[in-house]
Amino acid sequence: GYGPAMAFYAERLKNGYGVEKNSELSNLWASKALSSNDSFAIGYCFYCGVGAEHNWGKAFTFFEASAKEGNEFGQYYLAV
């Protein structure tokens, strides 16, 4: 699967953005995102605190790695 989509979906499920809140499904999709080897997806999980404890430092590290790989999402989140 596509790591960023899994991470985004996990966050939506956690917070109920456009879908019904569902912690169990959020954790499932976050786990998949964290296992995806996608630097941005992993960083986004740390950024939002889905499937992992919220950690700005780790999020920054993964966003930076993602940006260096040319990922536009990583570049954006590194800038904000």
Short mmCIF file of N, CA and C in Angstrom, two decimals:
data_model
loop_
_atom_site.label_atom_id
_atom_site.label_comp_id
_atom_site.label_asym_id
_atom_site.label_seq_id
_atom_site.Cartn_x
_atom_site.Cartn_y
_atom_site.Cartn_z
N GLY A 1 0.80 -1.19 0.00
CA GLY A 1 0.00 0.00 0.00
C GLY A 1 0.85 1.26 0.00
N TYR A 2 0.19 2.36 -0.08
CA TYR A 2 0.82 3.68 -0.15
C TYR A 2 0.88 4.25 1.26
N GLY A 3 2.09 4.36 1.80
CA GLY A 3 2.31 4.78 3.18
C GLY A 3 1.60 6.05 3.59
N PRO A 4 1.73 7.15 2.82
CA PRO A 4 1.06 8.38 3.22
C PRO A 4 -0.46 8.23 3.32
N ALA A 5 -1.06 7.49 2.41
CA ALA A 5 -2.51 7.30 2.47
C ALA A 5 -2.90 6.55 3.75
N MET A 6 -2.11 5.56 4.12
CA MET A 6 -2.39 4.82 5.35
C MET A 6 -2.27 5.72 6.57
N ALA A 7 -1.23 6.58 6.59
CA ALA A 7 -1.03 7.50 7.72
C ALA A 7 -2.15 8.54 7.78
N PHE A 8 -2.52 9.10 6.63
CA PHE A 8 -3.61 10.09 6.60
C PHE A 8 -4.92 9.46 7.08
N TYR A 9 -5.21 8.25 6.61
CA TYR A 9 -6.44 7.58 6.99
C TYR A 9 -6.45 7.28 8.49
N ALA A 10 -5.32 6.86 9.02
CA ALA A 10 -5.22 6.58 10.46
C ALA A 10 -5.53 7.83 11.27
N GLU A 11 -5.01 8.97 10.81
CA GLU A 11 -5.26 10.23 11.53
C GLU A 11 -6.74 10.61 11.45
N ARG A 12 -7.34 10.42 10.27
CA ARG A 12 -8.77 10.73 10.11
C ARG A 12 -9.61 9.87 11.05
N LEU A 13 -9.28 8.60 11.12
CA LEU A 13 -10.01 7.69 12.00
C LEU A 13 -9.83 8.07 13.47
N LYS A 14 -8.64 8.47 13.84
CA LYS A 14 -8.36 8.84 15.23
C LYS A 14 -9.20 10.04 15.66
N ASN A 15 -9.31 11.02 14.78
CA ASN A 15 -9.96 12.28 15.12
C ASN A 15 -11.39 12.43 14.60
N GLY A 16 -11.85 11.50 13.78
CA GLY A 16 -13.20 11.59 13.23
C GLY A 16 -13.35 12.63 12.14
N TYR A 17 -12.29 12.89 11.39
CA TYR A 17 -12.35 13.85 10.28
C TYR A 17 -12.95 13.18 9.04
N GLY A 18 -14.23 13.43 8.78
CA GLY A 18 -14.88 12.87 7.60
C GLY A 18 -15.31 11.42 7.74
N VAL A 19 -14.95 10.80 8.84
CA VAL A 19 -15.32 9.41 9.11
C VAL A 19 -15.66 9.31 10.60
N GLU A 20 -16.33 8.24 10.95
CA GLU A 20 -16.62 8.00 12.36
C GLU A 20 -15.33 7.65 13.10
N LYS A 21 -15.13 8.21 14.28
CA LYS A 21 -13.95 7.89 15.08
C LYS A 21 -13.88 6.39 15.32
N ASN A 22 -12.68 5.84 15.19
CA ASN A 22 -12.50 4.42 15.42
C ASN A 22 -11.02 4.18 15.79
N SER A 23 -10.75 4.12 17.06
CA SER A 23 -9.37 3.96 17.55
C SER A 23 -8.75 2.66 17.10
N GLU A 24 -9.52 1.60 17.09
CA GLU A 24 -8.99 0.29 16.70
C GLU A 24 -8.51 0.31 15.24
N LEU A 25 -9.36 0.82 14.35
CA LEU A 25 -8.96 0.90 12.94
C LEU A 25 -7.83 1.91 12.74
N SER A 26 -7.85 3.00 13.50
CA SER A 26 -6.78 3.98 13.42
C SER A 26 -5.44 3.34 13.74
N ASN A 27 -5.40 2.56 14.81
CA ASN A 27 -4.16 1.88 15.20
C ASN A 27 -3.72 0.86 14.15
N LEU A 28 -4.68 0.18 13.54
CA LEU A 28 -4.35 -0.80 12.50
C LEU A 28 -3.67 -0.11 11.31
N TRP A 29 -4.29 0.99 10.81
CA TRP A 29 -3.74 1.69 9.66
C TRP A 29 -2.43 2.40 10.01
N ALA A 30 -2.32 2.91 11.21
CA ALA A 30 -1.07 3.54 11.64
C ALA A 30 0.05 2.50 11.68
N SER A 31 -0.26 1.31 12.16
CA SER A 31 0.73 0.23 12.20
C SER A 31 1.22 -0.10 10.79
N LYS A 32 0.31 -0.15 9.85
CA LYS A 32 0.68 -0.41 8.46
C LYS A 32 1.56 0.72 7.91
N ALA A 33 1.19 1.96 8.23
CA ALA A 33 1.98 3.11 7.77
C ALA A 33 3.38 3.08 8.36
N LEU A 34 3.47 2.76 9.65
CA LEU A 34 4.77 2.71 10.32
C LEU A 34 5.64 1.58 9.79
N SER A 35 5.02 0.55 9.24
CA SER A 35 5.76 -0.59 8.68
C SER A 35 6.06 -0.42 7.20
N SER A 36 5.65 0.69 6.62
CA SER A 36 5.72 0.87 5.17
C SER A 36 7.10 1.26 4.65
N ASN A 37 8.02 1.61 5.52
CA ASN A 37 9.34 2.10 5.12
C ASN A 37 9.26 3.40 4.31
N ASP A 38 8.16 4.13 4.46
CA ASP A 38 7.99 5.42 3.81
C ASP A 38 8.31 6.50 4.84
N SER A 39 9.37 7.23 4.63
CA SER A 39 9.83 8.22 5.62
C SER A 39 8.75 9.23 5.95
N PHE A 40 8.02 9.70 4.94
CA PHE A 40 6.98 10.68 5.22
C PHE A 40 5.88 10.08 6.08
N ALA A 41 5.41 8.88 5.73
CA ALA A 41 4.32 8.24 6.47
C ALA A 41 4.70 8.04 7.93
N ILE A 42 5.92 7.62 8.17
CA ILE A 42 6.39 7.41 9.54
C ILE A 42 6.44 8.75 10.28
N GLY A 43 6.99 9.76 9.62
CA GLY A 43 7.04 11.09 10.22
C GLY A 43 5.66 11.63 10.54
N TYR A 44 4.71 11.40 9.64
CA TYR A 44 3.34 11.89 9.85
C TYR A 44 2.69 11.21 11.06
N CYS A 45 2.98 9.95 11.25
CA CYS A 45 2.45 9.24 12.43
C CYS A 45 2.99 9.87 13.71
N PHE A 46 4.28 10.17 13.75
CA PHE A 46 4.85 10.83 14.93
C PHE A 46 4.30 12.25 15.07
N TYR A 47 4.12 12.95 13.96
CA TYR A 47 3.61 14.32 13.96
C TYR A 47 2.20 14.39 14.56
N CYS A 48 1.35 13.42 14.18
CA CYS A 48 -0.04 13.40 14.63
C CYS A 48 -0.26 12.57 15.88
N GLY A 49 0.71 11.75 16.22
CA GLY A 49 0.53 10.87 17.38
C GLY A 49 -0.42 9.72 17.10
N VAL A 50 -0.36 9.20 15.88
CA VAL A 50 -1.18 8.03 15.56
C VAL A 50 -0.29 6.80 15.45
N GLY A 51 -0.58 5.79 16.22
CA GLY A 51 0.20 4.56 16.21
C GLY A 51 1.55 4.70 16.88
N ALA A 52 1.86 5.89 17.31
CA ALA A 52 3.13 6.18 17.99
C ALA A 52 2.87 7.42 18.85
N GLU A 53 3.66 7.58 19.88
CA GLU A 53 3.50 8.75 20.71
C GLU A 53 3.91 10.00 19.93
N HIS A 54 3.16 11.07 20.11
CA HIS A 54 3.47 12.34 19.44
C HIS A 54 4.90 12.75 19.78
N ASN A 55 5.70 12.99 18.73
CA ASN A 55 7.10 13.34 18.96
C ASN A 55 7.57 14.24 17.81
N TRP A 56 7.66 15.55 18.09
CA TRP A 56 8.07 16.52 17.06
C TRP A 56 9.46 16.22 16.53
N GLY A 57 10.39 15.84 17.39
CA GLY A 57 11.76 15.58 16.97
C GLY A 57 11.85 14.44 15.98
N LYS A 58 11.18 13.33 16.29
CA LYS A 58 11.19 12.20 15.36
C LYS A 58 10.46 12.54 14.07
N ALA A 59 9.35 13.28 14.19
CA ALA A 59 8.62 13.70 12.98
C ALA A 59 9.54 14.52 12.08
N PHE A 60 10.26 15.47 12.66
CA PHE A 60 11.17 16.31 11.89
C PHE A 60 12.23 15.47 11.20
N THR A 61 12.80 14.52 11.92
CA THR A 61 13.84 13.66 11.35
C THR A 61 13.33 12.90 10.13
N PHE A 62 12.12 12.34 10.25
CA PHE A 62 11.57 11.58 9.12
C PHE A 62 11.12 12.50 7.99
N PHE A 63 10.58 13.68 8.31
CA PHE A 63 10.21 14.64 7.26
C PHE A 63 11.45 15.09 6.50
N GLU A 64 12.54 15.31 7.23
CA GLU A 64 13.79 15.72 6.59
C GLU A 64 14.30 14.63 5.65
N ALA A 65 14.27 13.38 6.10
CA ALA A 65 14.70 12.25 5.25
C ALA A 65 13.80 12.15 4.02
N SER A 66 12.52 12.33 4.23
CA SER A 66 11.56 12.27 3.14
C SER A 66 11.81 13.39 2.13
N ALA A 67 12.05 14.60 2.63
CA ALA A 67 12.33 15.75 1.76
C ALA A 67 13.58 15.50 0.92
N LYS A 68 14.60 14.92 1.54
CA LYS A 68 15.84 14.62 0.82
C LYS A 68 15.63 13.58 -0.27
N GLU A 69 14.59 12.73 -0.07
CA GLU A 69 14.25 11.72 -1.08
C GLU A 69 13.41 12.33 -2.20
N GLY A 70 13.07 13.62 -2.08
CA GLY A 70 12.28 14.29 -3.10
C GLY A 70 10.78 14.25 -2.87
N ASN A 71 10.37 13.78 -1.71
CA ASN A 71 8.94 13.70 -1.41
C ASN A 71 8.38 15.09 -1.14
N GLU A 72 7.39 15.49 -1.92
CA GLU A 72 6.80 16.83 -1.78
C GLU A 72 6.08 17.03 -0.45
N PHE A 73 5.43 15.97 0.04
CA PHE A 73 4.77 16.07 1.36
C PHE A 73 5.83 16.33 2.43
N GLY A 74 6.92 15.60 2.37
CA GLY A 74 8.00 15.78 3.34
C GLY A 74 8.56 17.20 3.28
N GLN A 75 8.73 17.72 2.06
CA GLN A 75 9.23 19.08 1.90
C GLN A 75 8.26 20.09 2.51
N TYR A 76 6.97 19.87 2.30
CA TYR A 76 5.96 20.78 2.83
C TYR A 76 5.96 20.77 4.36
N TYR A 77 5.89 19.57 4.95
CA TYR A 77 5.82 19.47 6.41
C TYR A 77 7.13 19.90 7.07
N LEU A 78 8.22 19.80 6.37
CA LEU A 78 9.48 20.29 6.91
C LEU A 78 9.46 21.82 6.96
N ALA A 79 8.75 22.43 6.03
CA ALA A 79 8.71 23.89 5.95
C ALA A 79 7.72 24.52 6.93
N VAL A 80 6.68 23.77 7.33
CA VAL A 80 5.66 24.37 8.23
C VAL A 80 5.93 24.16 9.66
#
